PDB file of C-alpha atoms and ligand atoms in Angstrom:
ATOM      1  CA  MET A 199       1.715-109.799 -13.013  1.00  0.00           C
ATOM      2  CA  ASN A 200       3.567-106.900 -15.447  1.00  0.00           C
ATOM      3  CA  ILE A 201       4.485-108.228 -18.779  1.00  0.00           C
ATOM      4  CA  VAL A 202       7.151-106.055 -20.601  1.00  0.00           C
ATOM      5  CA  HIS A 203       8.450-106.568 -24.147  1.00  0.00           C
ATOM      6  CA  CYS A 204      10.439-103.239 -24.521  1.00  0.00           C
ATOM      7  CA  MET A 205      13.587-103.399 -22.475  1.00  0.00           C
ATOM      8  CA  ASP A 206      14.121 -99.435 -22.387  1.00  0.00           C
ATOM      9  CA  GLU A 207      10.643 -99.361 -20.850  1.00  0.00           C
ATOM     10  CA  TRP A 208      11.805-102.057 -18.422  1.00  0.00           C
ATOM     11  CA  ARG A 209      14.955-100.271 -17.514  1.00  0.00           C
ATOM     12  CA  ALA A 210      12.920 -97.179 -16.354  1.00  0.00           C
ATOM     13  CA  ARG A 211      10.474 -99.096 -14.491  1.00  0.00           C
ATOM     14  CA  ARG A 212      13.381-100.951 -12.737  1.00  0.00           C
ATOM     15  CA  GLY A 213      14.697 -97.916 -11.200  1.00  0.00           C
ATOM     16  CA  SER A 214      11.472 -97.389  -9.286  1.00  0.00           C
ATOM     17  CA  LEU A 215      11.499-100.979  -7.757  1.00  0.00           C
ATOM     18  CA  SER A 216      12.822-101.127  -4.269  1.00  0.00           C
ATOM     19  CA  GLY A 217      13.848-104.111  -2.034  1.00  0.00           C
ATOM     20  CA  ARG A 218      15.425-107.401  -3.000  1.00  0.00           C
ATOM     21  CA  VAL A 219      15.063-108.583  -6.352  1.00  0.00           C
ATOM     22  CA  GLY A 220      14.913-112.208  -7.341  1.00  0.00           C
ATOM     23  CA  PHE A 221      15.553-113.136 -11.034  1.00  0.00           C
ATOM     24  CA  VAL A 222      14.757-116.460 -12.909  1.00  0.00           C
ATOM     25  CA  PRO A 223      15.935-116.453 -16.464  1.00  0.00           C
ATOM     26  CA  THR A 224      14.530-118.884 -18.787  1.00  0.00           C
ATOM     27  CA  MET A 225      13.919-120.060 -22.294  1.00  0.00           C
ATOM     28  CA  GLY A 226      10.091-120.583 -21.782  1.00  0.00           C
ATOM     29  CA  ALA A 227       8.568-123.967 -21.977  1.00  0.00           C
ATOM     30  CA  LEU A 228       8.264-123.583 -18.222  1.00  0.00           C
ATOM     31  CA  HIS A 229       8.030-126.950 -15.996  1.00  0.00           C
ATOM     32  CA  GLU A 230       8.029-127.928 -12.441  1.00  0.00           C
ATOM     33  CA  GLY A 231      11.813-127.438 -12.498  1.00  0.00           C
ATOM     34  CA  HIS A 232      11.420-123.616 -13.528  1.00  0.00           C
ATOM     35  CA  LEU A 233       8.448-123.285 -11.013  1.00  0.00           C
ATOM     36  CA  SER A 234      10.734-124.398  -8.206  1.00  0.00           C
ATOM     37  CA  LEU A 235      13.285-121.591  -9.080  1.00  0.00           C
ATOM     38  CA  ILE A 236      10.306-119.138  -9.099  1.00  0.00           C
ATOM     39  CA  ARG A 237       9.172-120.277  -5.702  1.00  0.00           C
ATOM     40  CA  ALA A 238      12.691-120.315  -4.211  1.00  0.00           C
ATOM     41  CA  SER A 239      12.677-116.469  -5.427  1.00  0.00           C
ATOM     42  CA  VAL A 240       9.226-115.341  -4.376  1.00  0.00           C
ATOM     43  CA  ASP A 241       9.986-116.785  -1.085  1.00  0.00           C
ATOM     44  CA  ASN A 242      13.248-115.000  -0.440  1.00  0.00           C
ATOM     45  CA  ASN A 243      12.726-111.653  -2.319  1.00  0.00           C
ATOM     46  CA  ASP A 244      10.509-108.589  -2.349  1.00  0.00           C
ATOM     47  CA  VAL A 245      10.038-108.934  -6.136  1.00  0.00           C
ATOM     48  CA  THR A 246      10.374-111.726  -8.617  1.00  0.00           C
ATOM     49  CA  VAL A 247      11.508-111.161 -12.323  1.00  0.00           C
ATOM     50  CA  LEU A 248      10.992-113.805 -14.950  1.00  0.00           C
ATOM     51  CA  SER A 249      12.720-113.602 -18.302  1.00  0.00           C
ATOM     52  CA  ILE A 250      11.432-115.821 -21.169  1.00  0.00           C
ATOM     53  CA  TYR A 251      13.907-115.394 -23.976  1.00  0.00           C
ATOM     54  CA  VAL A 252      15.073-118.408 -26.410  1.00  0.00           C
ATOM     55  CA  ASN A 253      18.694-117.338 -26.895  1.00  0.00           C
ATOM     56  CA  ALA A 254      19.622-118.307 -30.351  1.00  0.00           C
ATOM     57  CA  THR A 255      23.335-117.578 -29.700  1.00  0.00           C
ATOM     58  CA  GLN A 256      23.593-120.755 -27.272  1.00  0.00           C
ATOM     59  CA  PHE A 257      22.108-123.270 -29.770  1.00  0.00           C
ATOM     60  CA  ASN A 258      25.145-124.690 -31.967  1.00  0.00           C
ATOM     61  CA  ASP A 259      22.781-126.709 -33.907  1.00  0.00           C
ATOM     62  CA  PRO A 260      20.032-124.537 -35.693  1.00  0.00           C
ATOM     63  CA  SER A 261      17.603-127.475 -35.821  1.00  0.00           C
ATOM     64  CA  ASP A 262      17.831-127.693 -32.106  1.00  0.00           C
ATOM     65  CA  LEU A 263      16.917-124.350 -31.880  1.00  0.00           C
ATOM     66  CA  ALA A 264      13.889-124.774 -34.342  1.00  0.00           C
ATOM     67  CA  LYS A 265      12.619-127.566 -32.321  1.00  0.00           C
ATOM     68  CA  TYR A 266      12.725-125.799 -29.170  1.00  0.00           C
ATOM     69  CA  PRO A 267       9.276-125.841 -27.764  1.00  0.00           C
ATOM     70  CA  SER A 268       7.163-122.588 -27.263  1.00  0.00           C
ATOM     71  CA  THR A 269       4.162-122.483 -24.836  1.00  0.00           C
ATOM     72  CA  LEU A 270       4.156-118.786 -24.068  1.00  0.00           C
ATOM     73  CA  GLU A 271       0.593-118.447 -23.150  1.00  0.00           C
ATOM     74  CA  ALA A 272       0.747-121.461 -20.553  1.00  0.00           C
ATOM     75  CA  ASP A 273       4.170-120.319 -19.156  1.00  0.00           C
ATOM     76  CA  LEU A 274       2.517-116.969 -18.401  1.00  0.00           C
ATOM     77  CA  ALA A 275      -0.423-118.493 -16.640  1.00  0.00           C
ATOM     78  CA  ALA A 276       2.104-120.630 -14.683  1.00  0.00           C
ATOM     79  CA  ALA A 277       4.405-117.630 -13.842  1.00  0.00           C
ATOM     80  CA  ASN A 278       1.278-115.650 -12.672  1.00  0.00           C
ATOM     81  CA  ALA A 279      -0.014-118.334 -10.360  1.00  0.00           C
ATOM     82  CA  ALA A 280       3.529-118.867  -8.863  1.00  0.00           C
ATOM     83  CA  GLY A 281       3.931-115.314  -7.826  1.00  0.00           C
ATOM     84  CA  VAL A 282       5.962-113.723 -10.533  1.00  0.00           C
ATOM     85  CA  ASP A 283       5.857-109.723 -10.326  1.00  0.00           C
ATOM     86  CA  TRP A 284       7.477-109.106 -13.888  1.00  0.00           C
ATOM     87  CA  VAL A 285       7.922-111.071 -16.899  1.00  0.00           C
ATOM     88  CA  LEU A 286      10.482-109.807 -19.501  1.00  0.00           C
ATOM     89  CA  LEU A 287       9.830-110.909 -23.049  1.00  0.00           C
ATOM     90  CA  PRO A 288      12.913-109.258 -25.194  1.00  0.00           C
ATOM     91  CA  ASP A 289      13.563-110.108 -28.639  1.00  0.00           C
ATOM     92  CA  TYR A 290      16.860-110.848 -30.475  1.00  0.00           C
ATOM     93  CA  SER A 291      17.096-107.145 -31.691  1.00  0.00           C
ATOM     94  CA  GLN A 292      16.886-105.519 -28.149  1.00  0.00           C
ATOM     95  CA  ILE A 293      19.312-108.405 -26.657  1.00  0.00           C
ATOM     96  CA  TYR A 294      21.786-108.295 -29.623  1.00  0.00           C
ATOM     97  CA  ALA A 295      21.852-104.771 -30.856  1.00  0.00           C
ATOM     98  CA  ASP A 296      25.668-105.191 -31.011  1.00  0.00           C
ATOM     99  CA  GLY A 297      25.063-108.271 -33.400  1.00  0.00           C
ATOM    100  CA  TYR A 298      26.813-110.375 -31.072  1.00  0.00           C
ATOM    101  CA  ARG A 299      30.077-108.626 -31.608  1.00  0.00           C
ATOM    102  CA  TYR A 300      30.554-108.700 -27.833  1.00  0.00           C
ATOM    103  CA  GLN A 301      30.871-112.186 -26.490  1.00  0.00           C
ATOM    104  CA  LEU A 302      31.898-113.488 -22.975  1.00  0.00           C
ATOM    105  CA  ASN A 303      34.136-116.345 -22.952  1.00  0.00           C
ATOM    106  CA  GLU A 304      35.268-118.674 -20.439  1.00  0.00           C
ATOM    107  CA  GLU A 305      38.576-120.547 -21.405  1.00  0.00           C
ATOM    108  CA  SER A 306      38.410-123.710 -19.377  1.00  0.00           C
ATOM    109  CA  PHE A 307      35.616-125.368 -17.760  1.00  0.00           C
ATOM    110  CA  SER A 308      33.284-124.338 -20.744  1.00  0.00           C
ATOM    111  CA  ARG A 309      35.302-126.442 -23.011  1.00  0.00           C
ATOM    112  CA  GLN A 310      34.803-129.435 -21.081  1.00  0.00           C
ATOM    113  CA  LEU A 311      31.647-131.759 -20.618  1.00  0.00           C
ATOM    114  CA  CYS A 312      28.927-130.189 -22.770  1.00  0.00           C
ATOM    115  CA  GLY A 313      31.431-127.917 -24.136  1.00  0.00           C
ATOM    116  CA  THR A 314      33.200-130.512 -26.010  1.00  0.00           C
ATOM    117  CA  ASP A 315      30.221-131.397 -28.189  1.00  0.00           C
ATOM    118  CA  ARG A 316      28.688-127.998 -28.141  1.00  0.00           C
ATOM    119  CA  PRO A 317      31.153-125.456 -29.415  1.00  0.00           C
ATOM    120  CA  GLY A 318      30.241-121.881 -28.659  1.00  0.00           C
ATOM    121  CA  HIS A 319      27.410-123.016 -26.371  1.00  0.00           C
ATOM    122  CA  PHE A 320      28.675-121.518 -22.974  1.00  0.00           C
ATOM    123  CA  THR A 321      29.824-118.517 -24.703  1.00  0.00           C
ATOM    124  CA  GLY A 322      26.330-118.017 -25.800  1.00  0.00           C
ATOM    125  CA  VAL A 323      24.940-118.733 -22.522  1.00  0.00           C
ATOM    126  CA  LEU A 324      27.411-116.360 -20.375  1.00  0.00           C
ATOM    127  CA  THR A 325      26.765-113.603 -22.845  1.00  0.00           C
ATOM    128  CA  VAL A 326      23.076-113.516 -22.600  1.00  0.00           C
ATOM    129  CA  VAL A 327      22.989-114.132 -18.816  1.00  0.00           C
ATOM    130  CA  MET A 328      25.554-111.156 -18.604  1.00  0.00           C
ATOM    131  CA  LYS A 329      23.161-109.343 -20.590  1.00  0.00           C
ATOM    132  CA  LEU A 330      20.045-110.159 -18.692  1.00  0.00           C
ATOM    133  CA  LEU A 331      21.791-109.514 -15.208  1.00  0.00           C
ATOM    134  CA  ASN A 332      22.882-106.033 -16.245  1.00  0.00           C
ATOM    135  CA  LEU A 333      19.235-105.552 -17.476  1.00  0.00           C
ATOM    136  CA  VAL A 334      17.390-106.743 -14.189  1.00  0.00           C
ATOM    137  CA  VAL A 335      20.243-105.752 -11.558  1.00  0.00           C
ATOM    138  CA  PRO A 336      18.931-108.546  -9.136  1.00  0.00           C
ATOM    139  CA  THR A 337      20.093-109.455  -5.682  1.00  0.00           C
ATOM    140  CA  ARG A 338      19.829-112.948  -6.298  1.00  0.00           C
ATOM    141  CA  ALA A 339      19.258-114.947  -9.459  1.00  0.00           C
ATOM    142  CA  TYR A 340      18.368-118.562  -9.769  1.00  0.00           C
ATOM    143  CA  PHE A 341      19.563-121.537 -11.626  1.00  0.00           C
ATOM    144  CA  GLY A 342      18.640-125.165 -11.672  1.00  0.00           C
ATOM    145  CA  LEU A 343      21.366-127.723 -10.880  1.00  0.00           C
ATOM    146  CA  LYS A 344      20.458-129.999 -13.571  1.00  0.00           C
ATOM    147  CA  ASP A 345      22.546-127.619 -15.778  1.00  0.00           C
ATOM    148  CA  TYR A 346      25.144-127.741 -12.993  1.00  0.00           C
ATOM    149  CA  GLN A 347      27.850-126.843 -15.331  1.00  0.00           C
ATOM    150  CA  GLN A 348      26.094-123.631 -16.549  1.00  0.00           C
ATOM    151  CA  PHE A 349      25.619-122.973 -12.668  1.00  0.00           C
ATOM    152  CA  GLU A 350      29.183-123.232 -11.927  1.00  0.00           C
ATOM    153  CA  LEU A 351      30.251-121.206 -15.023  1.00  0.00           C
ATOM    154  CA  VAL A 352      27.695-118.205 -14.288  1.00  0.00           C
ATOM    155  CA  LYS A 353      28.728-118.140 -10.526  1.00  0.00           C
ATOM    156  CA  GLY A 354      32.427-117.910 -11.592  1.00  0.00           C
ATOM    157  CA  MET A 355      31.432-115.169 -14.131  1.00  0.00           C
ATOM    158  CA  CYS A 356      29.862-113.204 -11.231  1.00  0.00           C
ATOM    159  CA  GLU A 357      32.997-113.810  -9.234  1.00  0.00           C
ATOM    160  CA  ALA A 358      35.258-113.001 -12.016  1.00  0.00           C
ATOM    161  CA  PHE A 359      33.614-109.672 -13.035  1.00  0.00           C
ATOM    162  CA  PHE A 360      32.605-108.561  -9.378  1.00  0.00           C
ATOM    163  CA  LEU A 361      28.951-108.621  -9.839  1.00  0.00           C
ATOM    164  CA  PRO A 362      27.195-108.178  -6.364  1.00  0.00           C
ATOM    165  CA  ILE A 363      24.646-110.968  -7.298  1.00  0.00           C
ATOM    166  CA  GLU A 364      24.056-114.135  -5.295  1.00  0.00           C
ATOM    167  CA  ILE A 365      23.906-117.059  -7.787  1.00  0.00           C
ATOM    168  CA  VAL A 366      21.466-119.682  -6.171  1.00  0.00           C
ATOM    169  CA  GLY A 367      21.616-123.024  -7.267  1.00  0.00           C
ATOM    170  CA  VAL A 368      18.204-125.087  -6.940  1.00  0.00           C
ATOM    171  CA  GLU A 369      18.009-128.818  -6.656  1.00  0.00           C
ATOM    172  CA  THR A 370      16.843-130.784  -9.900  1.00  0.00           C
ATOM    173  CA  VAL A 371      13.107-131.555  -9.921  1.00  0.00           C
ATOM    174  CA  ARG A 372      12.608-135.238 -11.093  1.00  0.00           C
ATOM    175  CA  ASP A 373       9.665-137.161 -12.401  1.00  0.00           C
ATOM    176  CA  GLN A 374       8.677-140.225  -9.905  1.00  0.00           C
ATOM    177  CA  ASP A 375      10.788-142.581 -12.075  1.00  0.00           C
ATOM    178  CA  GLY A 376      13.729-140.274 -11.773  1.00  0.00           C
ATOM    179  CA  LEU A 377      13.995-138.625 -14.983  1.00  0.00           C
ATOM    180  CA  ALA A 378      15.294-134.803 -14.573  1.00  0.00           C
ATOM    181  CA  LEU A 379      12.657-132.518 -15.587  1.00  0.00           C
ATOM    182  CA  SER A 380      13.688-130.650 -18.954  1.00  0.00           C
ATOM    183  CA  SER A 381      11.722-128.702 -21.596  1.00  0.00           C
ATOM    184  CA  ARG A 382      13.226-131.418 -24.062  1.00  0.00           C
ATOM    185  CA  ASN A 383      11.387-134.304 -22.403  1.00  0.00           C
ATOM    186  CA  LYS A 384       8.558-133.343 -24.495  1.00  0.00           C
ATOM    187  CA  LEU A 385      10.287-134.391 -27.598  1.00  0.00           C
ATOM    188  CA  LEU A 386      10.942-137.857 -26.405  1.00  0.00           C
ATOM    189  CA  SER A 387       9.074-140.506 -28.196  1.00  0.00           C
ATOM    190  CA  PRO A 388       7.269-143.283 -25.958  1.00  0.00           C
ATOM    191  CA  GLU A 389      10.305-145.571 -26.402  1.00  0.00           C
ATOM    192  CA  GLY A 390      12.701-142.635 -25.649  1.00  0.00           C
ATOM    193  CA  ARG A 391      10.831-141.655 -22.574  1.00  0.00           C
ATOM    194  CA  LYS A 392      11.059-145.426 -21.453  1.00  0.00           C
ATOM    195  CA  LEU A 393      14.546-145.371 -21.887  1.00  0.00           C
ATOM    196  CA  ALA A 394      15.291-142.021 -20.504  1.00  0.00           C
ATOM    197  CA  LYS A 395      14.111-143.053 -16.833  1.00  0.00           C
ATOM    198  CA  LYS A 396      17.216-145.348 -16.630  1.00  0.00           C
ATOM    199  CA  LEU A 397      19.832-142.481 -17.003  1.00  0.00           C
ATOM    200  CA  ASN A 398      19.676-141.323 -13.523  1.00  0.00           C
ATOM    201  CA  LYS A 399      19.737-144.786 -12.012  1.00  0.00           C
ATOM    202  CA  ILE A 400      22.772-145.886 -14.124  1.00  0.00           C
ATOM    203  CA  LEU A 401      24.524-142.696 -13.536  1.00  0.00           C
ATOM    204  CA  SER A 402      24.475-143.052  -9.800  1.00  0.00           C
ATOM    205  CA  ARG A 403      26.167-146.710  -9.830  1.00  0.00           C
ATOM    206  CA  ASN A 404      29.008-146.897  -7.701  1.00  0.00           C
ATOM    207  CA  GLU A 405      31.145-147.981 -10.670  1.00  0.00           C
ATOM    208  CA  THR A 406      33.955-146.610 -13.082  1.00  0.00           C
ATOM    209  CA  ASP A 407      32.620-144.016 -15.820  1.00  0.00           C
ATOM    210  CA  GLU A 408      33.739-146.706 -18.582  1.00  0.00           C
ATOM    211  CA  SER A 409      31.519-149.140 -17.057  1.00  0.00           C
ATOM    212  CA  VAL A 410      28.565-146.602 -16.557  1.00  0.00           C
ATOM    213  CA  ARG A 411      29.137-145.818 -20.305  1.00  0.00           C
ATOM    214  CA  ASP A 412      29.035-149.177 -21.146  1.00  0.00           C
ATOM    215  CA  ALA A 413      25.826-149.901 -19.415  1.00  0.00           C
ATOM    216  CA  LEU A 414      24.203-146.792 -21.027  1.00  0.00           C
ATOM    217  CA  GLU A 415      24.877-147.964 -24.405  1.00  0.00           C
ATOM    218  CA  GLY A 416      24.003-151.510 -23.406  1.00  0.00           C
ATOM    219  CA  GLU A 417      20.692-150.076 -22.711  1.00  0.00           C
ATOM    220  CA  GLY A 418      20.401-148.139 -26.171  1.00  0.00           C
ATOM    221  CA  PHE A 419      21.508-144.656 -25.357  1.00  0.00           C
ATOM    222  CA  SER A 420      23.987-143.085 -27.669  1.00  0.00           C
ATOM    223  CA  VAL A 421      26.479-141.412 -25.169  1.00  0.00           C
ATOM    224  CA  ASP A 422      28.375-138.184 -25.432  1.00  0.00           C
ATOM    225  CA  TYR A 423      30.190-138.367 -22.089  1.00  0.00           C
ATOM    226  CA  VAL A 424      30.100-140.081 -18.627  1.00  0.00           C
ATOM    227  CA  GLN A 425      32.619-138.186 -16.462  1.00  0.00           C
ATOM    228  CA  LEU A 426      33.083-137.949 -12.559  1.00  0.00           C
ATOM    229  CA  ARG A 427      34.332-134.619 -11.447  1.00  0.00           C
ATOM    230  CA  GLY A 428      34.792-134.088  -7.725  1.00  0.00           C
ATOM    231  CA  ASP A 429      32.001-135.893  -6.105  1.00  0.00           C
ATOM    232  CA  ARG A 430      29.513-135.630  -9.098  1.00  0.00           C
ATOM    233  CA  ARG A 431      29.019-137.691 -12.146  1.00  0.00           C
ATOM    234  CA  PHE A 432      28.030-135.974 -15.289  1.00  0.00           C
ATOM    235  CA  ALA A 433      26.524-137.222 -18.418  1.00  0.00           C
ATOM    236  CA  ALA A 434      25.061-136.271 -21.650  1.00  0.00           C
ATOM    237  CA  VAL A 435      23.359-138.918 -23.756  1.00  0.00           C
ATOM    238  CA  HIS A 436      20.948-139.081 -26.672  1.00  0.00           C
ATOM    239  CA  ALA A 437      17.483-141.157 -26.500  1.00  0.00           C
ATOM    240  CA  PRO A 438      14.945-141.616 -29.374  1.00  0.00           C
ATOM    241  CA  GLY A 439      12.629-138.685 -29.998  1.00  0.00           C
ATOM    242  CA  TYR A 440       9.600-138.311 -32.265  1.00  0.00           C
ATOM    243  CA  THR A 441      11.636-136.782 -35.187  1.00  0.00           C
ATOM    244  CA  HIS A 442      15.444-136.715 -34.097  1.00  0.00           C
ATOM    245  CA  PRO A 443      17.151-138.231 -31.107  1.00  0.00           C
ATOM    246  CA  VAL A 444      16.824-136.019 -27.958  1.00  0.00           C
ATOM    247  CA  ARG A 445      19.849-134.828 -25.990  1.00  0.00           C
ATOM    248  CA  LEU A 446      19.589-135.286 -22.365  1.00  0.00           C
ATOM    249  CA  ILE A 447      21.892-134.220 -19.570  1.00  0.00           C
ATOM    250  CA  ASP A 448      21.971-135.095 -16.077  1.00  0.00           C
ATOM    251  CA  ASN A 449      24.554-135.114 -12.969  1.00  0.00           C
ATOM    252  CA  VAL A 450      24.503-136.946  -9.525  1.00  0.00           C
ATOM    253  CA  GLN A 451      26.375-136.448  -6.351  1.00  0.00           C
ATOM    254  CA  MET A 452      27.812-139.623  -5.569  1.00  0.00           C
ATOM    255  CA  GLU A 453      26.915-140.901  -2.261  1.00  0.00           C
ATOM    256  CA  SER A 454      30.122-142.979  -1.783  1.00  0.00           C
ATOM    257  CA  LEU A 455      32.077-139.804  -2.278  1.00  0.00           C
ATOM    258  CA  LYS A 456      30.205-137.458  -0.216  1.00  0.00           C
TER     259      LYS A 456
HETATM  260  O1  PAF B  72      19.172-122.753 -18.625  1.00  0.00           O
HETATM  261  C1  PAF B  72      18.486-121.801 -19.360  1.00  0.00           C
HETATM  262  O2  PAF B  72      17.229-122.116 -19.669  1.00  0.00           O
HETATM  263  C2  PAF B  72      19.361-120.888 -20.294  1.00  0.00           C
HETATM  264  O3  PAF B  72      20.626-121.444 -20.521  1.00  0.00           O
HETATM  265  C3  PAF B  72      19.300-119.469 -19.629  1.00  0.00           C
HETATM  266  C4  PAF B  72      20.000-119.422 -18.185  1.00  0.00           C
HETATM  267  C5  PAF B  72      18.050-118.888 -19.469  1.00  0.00           C
HETATM  268  C6  PAF B  72      20.158-118.566 -20.579  1.00  0.00           C
HETATM  269  O4  PAF B  72      19.629-118.527 -21.930  1.00  0.00           O
END
């Protein structure tokens, strides 16, 4: 596995790679969910590139950024074992040499769901994903469906800007009790973790958004939103953490609406 810090060096190396290139962008703290993206890429491409870059511009809350877990050594070992060929580890000055003067905005869906409570979040995500896609020039890029809104926005961006890249959505990986895997789960207190497992089950109930919200609040979650959109129900909630409440998101395809 090759590890590259310098993006000029990477761009020079990229020119010599041939075949289908699969790309998995991450912010590190890798878990089984990320590994399922990596495996999908390794199985379907000739070369797999992983990026680990904690993107400050998508954190609207600086304390959220400060708390973001960092496990680089374990991440590199897991990536190597899963068959990654190249790991990109850029820093802020390389990604944002423009000082974030150039930004990629989506004017509609990015303002809904998670965009309502996290102003600027999706602009940060879309801007960094565009930069990373232009650096990696992949055939396919892999995104987890836990972040379904992110997946749809990235797919829409590639269509809108005629990027010849296939955006692949990979099913959410869950713990045995149903909790969607997330790097943030590490921040849950034992009490928060016990509560968190109820999110997915309550979200799947064949009831109105209002009654799902009431049920979540009744259990002790603080709720940002519960919203049915098409045949999927989306939610963002907060559960107790060791130091601060931890924001969790999930979405389920409603069986009754399939
Ligand atoms: O899903 C993530 O981890 C991030 O939003 C991404 C796509 C790596 C962009 O920073």
